[in-house]
PDB file of C-alpha atoms in Angstrom:
ATOM      1  CA  UNK S   1      28.356  12.217 -22.594  1.00  0.00           C
ATOM      2  CA  UNK S   2      28.658  15.644 -20.356  1.00  0.00           C
ATOM      3  CA  UNK S   3      25.866  16.665 -18.314  1.00  0.00           C
ATOM      4  CA  UNK S   4      24.332  20.065 -18.600  1.00  0.00           C
ATOM      5  CA  UNK S   5      26.078  22.620 -16.097  1.00  0.00           C
ATOM      6  CA  UNK S   6      22.739  23.890 -14.715  1.00  0.00           C
ATOM      7  CA  UNK S   7      22.176  20.321 -12.278  1.00  0.00           C
ATOM      8  CA  UNK S   8      24.609  18.011 -10.926  1.00  0.00           C
ATOM      9  CA  UNK S   9      23.897  14.258 -10.158  1.00  0.00           C
ATOM     10  CA  UNK S  10      21.833  13.971  -7.176  1.00  0.00           C
ATOM     11  CA  UNK S  11      24.225  13.968  -4.065  1.00  0.00           C
ATOM     12  CA  UNK S  12      22.186  13.465  -1.270  1.00  0.00           C
ATOM     13  CA  UNK S  13      25.296  13.412   1.218  1.00  0.00           C
ATOM     14  CA  UNK S  14      25.859  16.688   0.131  1.00  0.00           C
ATOM     15  CA  UNK S  15      23.442  18.853  -0.065  1.00  0.00           C
ATOM     16  CA  UNK S  16      21.317  16.983   2.659  1.00  0.00           C
ATOM     17  CA  UNK S  17      23.692  19.122   4.992  1.00  0.00           C
ATOM     18  CA  UNK S  18      21.162  21.213   7.356  1.00  0.00           C
ATOM     19  CA  UNK S  19      23.586  24.566   7.779  1.00  0.00           C
ATOM     20  CA  UNK S  20      23.107  26.430  11.312  1.00  0.00           C
ATOM     21  CA  UNK S  21      25.015  27.889  13.830  1.00  0.00           C
ATOM     22  CA  UNK S  22      25.617  29.048  17.473  1.00  0.00           C
ATOM     23  CA  UNK S  23      27.982  31.197  19.027  1.00  0.00           C
ATOM     24  CA  UNK S  24      28.773  31.388  22.753  1.00  0.00           C
ATOM     25  CA  UNK S  25      31.473  33.712  24.762  1.00  0.00           C
ATOM     26  CA  UNK S  26      33.936  31.973  26.515  1.00  0.00           C
ATOM     27  CA  UNK S  27      32.516  32.309  29.942  1.00  0.00           C
ATOM     28  CA  UNK S  28      29.119  31.534  28.633  1.00  0.00           C
ATOM     29  CA  UNK S  29      26.927  29.071  29.633  1.00  0.00           C
ATOM     30  CA  UNK S  30      25.791  26.720  27.196  1.00  0.00           C
ATOM     31  CA  UNK S  31      21.784  25.342  28.053  1.00  0.00           C
ATOM     32  CA  UNK S  32      21.444  21.313  27.366  1.00  0.00           C
ATOM     33  CA  UNK S  33      18.496  22.377  25.199  1.00  0.00           C
ATOM     34  CA  UNK S  34      19.523  25.499  22.933  1.00  0.00           C
ATOM     35  CA  UNK S  35      20.207  23.015  19.801  1.00  0.00           C
ATOM     36  CA  UNK S  36      20.669  23.643  16.452  1.00  0.00           C
ATOM     37  CA  UNK S  37      17.598  22.730  14.380  1.00  0.00           C
ATOM     38  CA  UNK S  38      18.093  19.842  12.531  1.00  0.00           C
ATOM     39  CA  UNK S  39      16.381  17.748   9.143  1.00  0.00           C
ATOM     40  CA  UNK S  40      17.541  13.920   8.348  1.00  0.00           C
ATOM     41  CA  UNK S  41      16.430  12.141   5.386  1.00  0.00           C
ATOM     42  CA  UNK S  42      17.339   8.444   4.728  1.00  0.00           C
ATOM     43  CA  UNK S  43      16.104   5.907   2.237  1.00  0.00           C
ATOM     44  CA  UNK S  44      15.123   8.022  -0.848  1.00  0.00           C
ATOM     45  CA  UNK S  45      13.343   5.768  -3.198  1.00  0.00           C
ATOM     46  CA  UNK S  46      11.940   7.191  -6.753  1.00  0.00           C
ATOM     47  CA  UNK S  47       9.405   4.144  -7.521  1.00  0.00           C
ATOM     48  CA  UNK S  48       8.295   3.583 -11.414  1.00  0.00           C
ATOM     49  CA  UNK S  49       4.699   2.913 -11.711  1.00  0.00           C
ATOM     50  CA  UNK S  50       2.612   1.007 -14.262  1.00  0.00           C
ATOM     51  CA  UNK S  51       1.486   4.079 -16.142  1.00  0.00           C
ATOM     52  CA  UNK S  52       4.655   5.951 -16.730  1.00  0.00           C
ATOM     53  CA  UNK S  53       4.587   8.237 -13.688  1.00  0.00           C
ATOM     54  CA  UNK S  54       6.775   7.574 -10.623  1.00  0.00           C
ATOM     55  CA  UNK S  55       6.095   8.309  -6.754  1.00  0.00           C
ATOM     56  CA  UNK S  56       8.435   9.854  -4.494  1.00  0.00           C
ATOM     57  CA  UNK S  57       9.215   7.804  -0.856  1.00  0.00           C
ATOM     58  CA  UNK S  58      11.181   8.392   1.920  1.00  0.00           C
ATOM     59  CA  UNK S  59      12.013   8.630   5.389  1.00  0.00           C
ATOM     60  CA  UNK S  60      12.339  12.282   6.978  1.00  0.00           C
ATOM     61  CA  UNK S  61      13.074  13.511  11.199  1.00  0.00           C
ATOM     62  CA  UNK S  62      13.208  16.513  12.545  1.00  0.00           C
ATOM     63  CA  UNK S  63      13.657  18.092  15.570  1.00  0.00           C
ATOM     64  CA  UNK S  64      11.515  21.133  14.763  1.00  0.00           C
ATOM     65  CA  UNK S  65       8.253  21.665  13.296  1.00  0.00           C
ATOM     66  CA  UNK S  66       8.722  21.451   9.827  1.00  0.00           C
ATOM     67  CA  UNK S  67       7.247  24.202   7.749  1.00  0.00           C
ATOM     68  CA  UNK S  68       8.034  23.526   4.266  1.00  0.00           C
ATOM     69  CA  UNK S  69       8.358  19.954   2.989  1.00  0.00           C
ATOM     70  CA  UNK S  70       7.378  19.948  -1.738  1.00  0.00           C
ATOM     71  CA  UNK S  71       8.734  18.273  -4.802  1.00  0.00           C
ATOM     72  CA  UNK S  72       9.550  21.578  -6.906  1.00  0.00           C
ATOM     73  CA  UNK S  73      10.090  21.846 -10.706  1.00  0.00           C
ATOM     74  CA  UNK S  74      12.821  22.843 -12.823  1.00  0.00           C
ATOM     75  CA  UNK S  75      11.594  26.364 -12.996  1.00  0.00           C
ATOM     76  CA  UNK S  76      11.085  26.267  -8.719  1.00  0.00           C
ATOM     77  CA  UNK S  77       7.245  25.577  -9.104  1.00  0.00           C
ATOM     78  CA  UNK S  78       5.621  23.767  -6.078  1.00  0.00           C
ATOM     79  CA  UNK S  79       4.422  20.384  -7.663  1.00  0.00           C
ATOM     80  CA  UNK S  80       3.139  18.287  -4.551  1.00  0.00           C
ATOM     81  CA  UNK S  81       3.090  19.585  -1.187  1.00  0.00           C
ATOM     82  CA  UNK S  82       3.540  17.357   1.303  1.00  0.00           C
ATOM     83  CA  UNK S  83       2.269  19.674   4.342  1.00  0.00           C
ATOM     84  CA  UNK S  84      -1.246  19.880   2.545  1.00  0.00           C
ATOM     85  CA  UNK S  85      -1.311  16.779  -0.258  1.00  0.00           C
ATOM     86  CA  UNK S  86      -0.144  14.077   2.480  1.00  0.00           C
ATOM     87  CA  UNK S  87      -3.207  12.690   4.555  1.00  0.00           C
ATOM     88  CA  UNK S  88      -0.278  11.144   7.462  1.00  0.00           C
ATOM     89  CA  UNK S  89       2.222  14.221   7.476  1.00  0.00           C
ATOM     90  CA  UNK S  90      -0.431  16.664   8.099  1.00  0.00           C
ATOM     91  CA  UNK S  91      -1.692  14.328  10.830  1.00  0.00           C
ATOM     92  CA  UNK S  92       1.621  14.436  12.600  1.00  0.00           C
ATOM     93  CA  UNK S  93       1.889  18.171  11.983  1.00  0.00           C
ATOM     94  CA  UNK S  94      -1.166  18.442  13.666  1.00  0.00           C
ATOM     95  CA  UNK S  95       0.503  17.364  16.818  1.00  0.00           C
ATOM     96  CA  UNK S  96       3.390  19.672  16.965  1.00  0.00           C
ATOM     97  CA  UNK S  97       3.454  22.404  18.985  1.00  0.00           C
ATOM     98  CA  UNK S  98       4.140  25.751  16.513  1.00  0.00           C
ATOM     99  CA  UNK S  99       7.023  27.492  18.601  1.00  0.00           C
ATOM    100  CA  UNK S 100       7.894  24.392  21.197  1.00  0.00           C
ATOM    101  CA  UNK S 101      11.477  24.315  22.457  1.00  0.00           C
ATOM    102  CA  UNK S 102      13.648  22.439  20.073  1.00  0.00           C
ATOM    103  CA  UNK S 103      15.823  19.512  21.950  1.00  0.00           C
ATOM    104  CA  UNK S 104      17.776  16.478  20.474  1.00  0.00           C
ATOM    105  CA  UNK S 105      14.575  14.565  20.366  1.00  0.00           C
ATOM    106  CA  UNK S 106      13.057  14.414  16.612  1.00  0.00           C
ATOM    107  CA  UNK S 107       9.444  15.710  17.518  1.00  0.00           C
ATOM    108  CA  UNK S 108       9.030  15.102  13.481  1.00  0.00           C
ATOM    109  CA  UNK S 109       9.689  11.156  12.488  1.00  0.00           C
ATOM    110  CA  UNK S 110       8.232   9.733   9.928  1.00  0.00           C
ATOM    111  CA  UNK S 111       9.423   6.133   7.490  1.00  0.00           C
ATOM    112  CA  UNK S 112       8.000   5.531   3.673  1.00  0.00           C
ATOM    113  CA  UNK S 113       6.584   8.532   3.254  1.00  0.00           C
ATOM    114  CA  UNK S 114       4.937   8.509  -0.169  1.00  0.00           C
ATOM    115  CA  UNK S 115       3.947  11.508  -2.687  1.00  0.00           C
ATOM    116  CA  UNK S 116       1.075  10.925  -4.854  1.00  0.00           C
ATOM    117  CA  UNK S 117       2.030   9.454  -8.782  1.00  0.00           C
ATOM    118  CA  UNK S 118       3.252  12.483 -10.710  1.00  0.00           C
ATOM    119  CA  UNK S 119       4.716  13.301 -13.778  1.00  0.00           C
ATOM    120  CA  UNK S 120       8.237  11.885 -14.856  1.00  0.00           C
ATOM    121  CA  UNK S 121      10.802  15.390 -14.918  1.00  0.00           C
ATOM    122  CA  UNK S 122      13.402  16.838 -12.692  1.00  0.00           C
ATOM    123  CA  UNK S 123      12.828  17.429  -9.237  1.00  0.00           C
ATOM    124  CA  UNK S 124      14.077  19.389  -6.512  1.00  0.00           C
ATOM    125  CA  UNK S 125      12.498  17.916  -2.511  1.00  0.00           C
ATOM    126  CA  UNK S 126      12.818  21.142  -0.301  1.00  0.00           C
ATOM    127  CA  UNK S 127      12.459  20.978   3.680  1.00  0.00           C
ATOM    128  CA  UNK S 128      12.139  23.795   5.536  1.00  0.00           C
ATOM    129  CA  UNK S 129      12.120  24.532   9.588  1.00  0.00           C
ATOM    130  CA  UNK S 130      12.059  27.724  11.053  1.00  0.00           C
ATOM    131  CA  UNK S 131      15.576  27.654  11.335  1.00  0.00           C
ATOM    132  CA  UNK S 132      17.203  24.529   8.867  1.00  0.00           C
ATOM    133  CA  UNK S 133      16.695  23.667   5.215  1.00  0.00           C
ATOM    134  CA  UNK S 134      17.965  21.157   3.087  1.00  0.00           C
ATOM    135  CA  UNK S 135      17.523  20.426  -0.469  1.00  0.00           C
ATOM    136  CA  UNK S 136      18.502  17.866  -3.151  1.00  0.00           C
ATOM    137  CA  UNK S 137      17.874  17.426  -6.711  1.00  0.00           C
ATOM    138  CA  UNK S 138      15.876  14.017  -7.937  1.00  0.00           C
ATOM    139  CA  UNK S 139      17.056  12.464 -10.485  1.00  0.00           C
ATOM    140  CA  UNK S 140      19.522  14.883 -13.651  1.00  0.00           C
ATOM    141  CA  UNK S 141      18.886  16.618 -16.771  1.00  0.00           C
ATOM    142  CA  UNK S 142      21.236  15.131 -19.452  1.00  0.00           C
ATOM    143  CA  UNK S 143      21.835  13.975 -23.179  1.00  0.00           C
ATOM    144  CA  UNK S 144      21.822  11.009 -25.601  1.00  0.00           C
ATOM    145  CA  UNK S 145      23.318  11.055 -29.308  1.00  0.00           C
ATOM    146  CA  UNK S 146      22.203   9.064 -31.784  1.00  0.00           C
ATOM    147  CA  UNK S 147      21.631   8.897 -35.417  1.00  0.00           C
ATOM    148  CA  UNK S 148      18.853   8.481 -37.810  1.00  0.00           C
ATOM    149  CA  UNK S 149      18.618   5.389 -40.370  1.00  0.00           C
ATOM    150  CA  UNK S 150      20.557   7.921 -42.652  1.00  0.00           C
ATOM    151  CA  UNK S 151      23.167   8.758 -40.465  1.00  0.00           C
ATOM    152  CA  UNK S 152      26.342   8.068 -41.375  1.00  0.00           C
ATOM    153  CA  UNK S 153      28.682   8.875 -38.779  1.00  0.00           C
ATOM    154  CA  UNK S 154      26.111   7.990 -35.879  1.00  0.00           C
ATOM    155  CA  UNK S 155      24.401   5.209 -35.085  1.00  0.00           C
ATOM    156  CA  UNK S 156      20.683   4.466 -34.511  1.00  0.00           C
ATOM    157  CA  UNK S 157      20.500   1.806 -31.638  1.00  0.00           C
ATOM    158  CA  UNK S 158      21.158   3.181 -28.378  1.00  0.00           C
ATOM    159  CA  UNK S 159      21.824   2.263 -24.802  1.00  0.00           C
ATOM    160  CA  UNK S 160      20.878   4.548 -22.726  1.00  0.00           C
ATOM    161  CA  UNK S 161      22.192   2.443 -19.639  1.00  0.00           C
ATOM    162  CA  UNK S 162      25.556   3.090 -20.925  1.00  0.00           C
ATOM    163  CA  UNK S 163      24.938   5.776 -22.745  1.00  0.00           C
ATOM    164  CA  UNK S 164      26.563   4.452 -25.966  1.00  0.00           C
ATOM    165  CA  UNK S 165      25.062   4.707 -29.469  1.00  0.00           C
ATOM    166  CA  UNK S 166      25.835   2.148 -32.145  1.00  0.00           C
ATOM    167  CA  UNK S 167      25.701   1.341 -35.591  1.00  0.00           C
ATOM    168  CA  UNK S 168      23.836  -2.015 -37.056  1.00  0.00           C
ATOM    169  CA  UNK S 169      26.944  -3.974 -36.920  1.00  0.00           C
ATOM    170  CA  UNK S 170      28.132  -3.145 -33.742  1.00  0.00           C
ATOM    171  CA  UNK S 171      23.648  -3.511 -31.726  1.00  0.00           C
ATOM    172  CA  UNK S 172      24.526  -6.741 -32.943  1.00  0.00           C
ATOM    173  CA  UNK S 173      26.824  -7.535 -30.076  1.00  0.00           C
ATOM    174  CA  UNK S 174      25.859  -4.823 -27.419  1.00  0.00           C
ATOM    175  CA  UNK S 175      23.096  -4.706 -25.197  1.00  0.00           C
ATOM    176  CA  UNK S 176      20.828  -1.586 -26.602  1.00  0.00           C
ATOM    177  CA  UNK S 177      17.603  -0.576 -25.327  1.00  0.00           C
ATOM    178  CA  UNK S 178      15.936   1.815 -28.043  1.00  0.00           C
ATOM    179  CA  UNK S 179      16.144   1.954 -31.527  1.00  0.00           C
ATOM    180  CA  UNK S 180      15.804   5.537 -33.427  1.00  0.00           C
ATOM    181  CA  UNK S 181      12.393   5.825 -35.515  1.00  0.00           C
ATOM    182  CA  UNK S 182      13.157   8.001 -38.587  1.00  0.00           C
ATOM    183  CA  UNK S 183      11.132  10.239 -41.044  1.00  0.00           C
ATOM    184  CA  UNK S 184      10.208   8.910 -44.377  1.00  0.00           C
ATOM    185  CA  UNK S 185      13.772  10.941 -45.382  1.00  0.00           C
ATOM    186  CA  UNK S 186      15.954   9.043 -43.002  1.00  0.00           C
ATOM    187  CA  UNK S 187      17.476  12.344 -42.299  1.00  0.00           C
ATOM    188  CA  UNK S 188      15.275  13.174 -38.488  1.00  0.00           C
ATOM    189  CA  UNK S 189      14.792  11.322 -35.803  1.00  0.00           C
ATOM    190  CA  UNK S 190      10.926  11.676 -34.919  1.00  0.00           C
ATOM    191  CA  UNK S 191      10.890   9.126 -31.549  1.00  0.00           C
ATOM    192  CA  UNK S 192      12.608   5.961 -30.168  1.00  0.00           C
ATOM    193  CA  UNK S 193      11.275   2.402 -30.088  1.00  0.00           C
ATOM    194  CA  UNK S 194      12.422  -0.503 -27.860  1.00  0.00           C
ATOM    195  CA  UNK S 195      14.968  -2.618 -29.398  1.00  0.00           C
ATOM    196  CA  UNK S 196      14.049  -5.489 -28.910  1.00  0.00           C
ATOM    197  CA  UNK S 197      11.279  -4.861 -32.345  1.00  0.00           C
ATOM    198  CA  UNK S 198      14.614  -4.674 -34.106  1.00  0.00           C
ATOM    199  CA  UNK S 199      14.209  -6.335 -37.783  1.00  0.00           C
ATOM    200  CA  UNK S 200      17.731  -7.662 -37.052  1.00  0.00           C
ATOM    201  CA  UNK S 201      17.204 -11.228 -34.574  1.00  0.00           C
ATOM    202  CA  UNK S 202      20.840 -10.353 -32.803  1.00  0.00           C
ATOM    203  CA  UNK S 203      20.069  -7.202 -31.928  1.00  0.00           C
ATOM    204  CA  UNK S 204      16.178  -7.959 -30.589  1.00  0.00           C
ATOM    205  CA  UNK S 205      17.966 -11.037 -29.055  1.00  0.00           C
ATOM    206  CA  UNK S 206      19.943  -8.867 -26.577  1.00  0.00           C
ATOM    207  CA  UNK S 207      18.007  -5.967 -26.286  1.00  0.00           C
ATOM    208  CA  UNK S 208      17.023  -4.606 -22.738  1.00  0.00           C
ATOM    209  CA  UNK S 209      13.838  -4.590 -21.966  1.00  0.00           C
ATOM    210  CA  UNK S 210      11.683  -1.231 -21.451  1.00  0.00           C
ATOM    211  CA  UNK S 211       7.874   0.004 -21.555  1.00  0.00           C
ATOM    212  CA  UNK S 212       7.436   2.914 -23.263  1.00  0.00           C
ATOM    213  CA  UNK S 213       4.938   5.537 -22.238  1.00  0.00           C
ATOM    214  CA  UNK S 214       3.538   8.582 -24.526  1.00  0.00           C
ATOM    215  CA  UNK S 215       0.507  11.120 -22.421  1.00  0.00           C
ATOM    216  CA  UNK S 216       0.143   8.742 -19.686  1.00  0.00           C
ATOM    217  CA  UNK S 217      -0.677   5.631 -21.892  1.00  0.00           C
ATOM    218  CA  UNK S 218       1.870   2.517 -23.317  1.00  0.00           C
ATOM    219  CA  UNK S 219       2.621   2.833 -26.393  1.00  0.00           C
ATOM    220  CA  UNK S 220       5.147   1.171 -29.524  1.00  0.00           C
ATOM    221  CA  UNK S 221       6.847   4.351 -29.708  1.00  0.00           C
ATOM    222  CA  UNK S 222       7.846   7.582 -27.829  1.00  0.00           C
ATOM    223  CA  UNK S 223       8.450  11.198 -28.657  1.00  0.00           C
ATOM    224  CA  UNK S 224       8.797  14.367 -27.276  1.00  0.00           C
ATOM    225  CA  UNK S 225       7.425  14.566 -23.917  1.00  0.00           C
ATOM    226  CA  UNK S 226       7.511  10.083 -23.785  1.00  0.00           C
ATOM    227  CA  UNK S 227       8.983   8.007 -21.217  1.00  0.00           C
ATOM    228  CA  UNK S 228      11.044   4.942 -21.434  1.00  0.00           C
ATOM    229  CA  UNK S 229      11.831   3.116 -18.273  1.00  0.00           C
ATOM    230  CA  UNK S 230      14.339   0.314 -18.566  1.00  0.00           C
ATOM    231  CA  UNK S 231      14.354  -3.142 -16.325  1.00  0.00           C
ATOM    232  CA  UNK S 232      17.694  -2.572 -15.402  1.00  0.00           C
ATOM    233  CA  UNK S 233      16.463   0.766 -13.272  1.00  0.00           C
ATOM    234  CA  UNK S 234      16.608   3.858 -15.544  1.00  0.00           C
ATOM    235  CA  UNK S 235      13.448   6.058 -16.089  1.00  0.00           C
ATOM    236  CA  UNK S 236      13.926   8.718 -18.881  1.00  0.00           C
ATOM    237  CA  UNK S 237      12.017  11.522 -20.209  1.00  0.00           C
ATOM    238  CA  UNK S 238      12.299  12.306 -23.566  1.00  0.00           C
ATOM    239  CA  UNK S 239      12.491  17.070 -23.754  1.00  0.00           C
ATOM    240  CA  UNK S 240      12.982  17.165 -27.484  1.00  0.00           C
ATOM    241  CA  UNK S 241      15.078  15.677 -30.191  1.00  0.00           C
ATOM    242  CA  UNK S 242      17.348  18.310 -31.591  1.00  0.00           C
ATOM    243  CA  UNK S 243      18.333  17.223 -35.357  1.00  0.00           C
ATOM    244  CA  UNK S 244      20.846  18.178 -37.638  1.00  0.00           C
ATOM    245  CA  UNK S 245      20.703  17.774 -41.431  1.00  0.00           C
ATOM    246  CA  UNK S 246      23.488  14.822 -41.758  1.00  0.00           C
ATOM    247  CA  UNK S 247      21.087  12.585 -39.412  1.00  0.00           C
ATOM    248  CA  UNK S 248      23.052  13.278 -36.388  1.00  0.00           C
ATOM    249  CA  UNK S 249      20.251  13.947 -33.476  1.00  0.00           C
ATOM    250  CA  UNK S 250      20.836  15.304 -29.714  1.00  0.00           C
ATOM    251  CA  UNK S 251      18.378  13.950 -26.920  1.00  0.00           C
ATOM    252  CA  UNK S 252      17.615  16.799 -24.124  1.00  0.00           C
ATOM    253  CA  UNK S 253      16.311  14.140 -21.094  1.00  0.00           C
ATOM    254  CA  UNK S 254      15.940  13.818 -18.206  1.00  0.00           C
ATOM    255  CA  UNK S 255      17.372  11.073 -15.999  1.00  0.00           C
ATOM    256  CA  UNK S 256      16.725   9.045 -12.915  1.00  0.00           C
ATOM    257  CA  UNK S 257      18.810   6.145 -11.729  1.00  0.00           C
ATOM    258  CA  UNK S 258      19.700   4.444  -8.790  1.00  0.00           C
ATOM    259  CA  UNK S 259      22.830   6.689  -7.291  1.00  0.00           C
ATOM    260  CA  UNK S 260      24.027   7.046  -3.654  1.00  0.00           C
ATOM    261  CA  UNK S 261      21.343   7.698  -1.650  1.00  0.00           C
ATOM    262  CA  UNK S 262      18.559   6.883  -4.058  1.00  0.00           C
ATOM    263  CA  UNK S 263      17.356   4.321  -4.844  1.00  0.00           C
ATOM    264  CA  UNK S 264      14.970   3.964  -8.560  1.00  0.00           C
ATOM    265  CA  UNK S 265      12.362   1.010  -7.613  1.00  0.00           C
ATOM    266  CA  UNK S 266      10.765  -0.868 -11.292  1.00  0.00           C
ATOM    267  CA  UNK S 267       9.787  -3.372  -9.572  1.00  0.00           C
ATOM    268  CA  UNK S 268       5.980  -2.743  -9.501  1.00  0.00           C
ATOM    269  CA  UNK S 269       6.393  -2.985 -13.257  1.00  0.00           C
ATOM    270  CA  UNK S 270       6.191  -6.074 -15.566  1.00  0.00           C
ATOM    271  CA  UNK S 271       8.700  -5.761 -18.751  1.00  0.00           C
ATOM    272  CA  UNK S 272       8.505  -8.203 -21.608  1.00  0.00           C
ATOM    273  CA  UNK S 273       9.918  -8.007 -25.137  1.00  0.00           C
TER     274      UNK S 273
END
């Protein structure tokens, strides 16, 4: 399934290269202390919390005072400001001169910086000094396809991890995590439930473990706005079910998973079938 064009997958290596410019004539003497402002980031982690929220964790260092350090939503609105809401970052910045000389030494260096618990969504981490900026997407906007119970062309059993939907016959021999919950007429998808609750013993026995949340509370059925966390390390927010008259539905979602530069940690949650 294609990702939406608006946002690509998390690309920390490419997007975390701070842009800076220097110039000097052939006879200019280069001042060893006149160096570019640099922002370095590492060990990014998204931790899934037991209430369906997430926590951002990471290491950040810079050879200049950090002016902006925040998480923004898809509209660019600030959701969490580390310079104002994180006590450790605030204290560190107090001790850095506002117009200190920039050298190769990292004046700001902190590991295991954590945000507060925030709702699952698409976020961009934005960090700026006076002359450098770095940003990266945390997750991606994603589409899944699933069928209502009366749909003849698309299965109601979905593997979130592999992005594959199955009819019942194939679901019995393949691992799935969720099943479409249909309206009474069987042509509209209204939610998702755990595949471990399937009427088929074969489907249930192969099901991957999941945790479902709606409005911050554990639930047996996720609807629009709900969150699915898989034991295998996927965090999904269901934004919208786009139903058609034949029972074929697409799901607009936000997907956060482990990729190069970002680890999803679900170890803090106990999964059960």
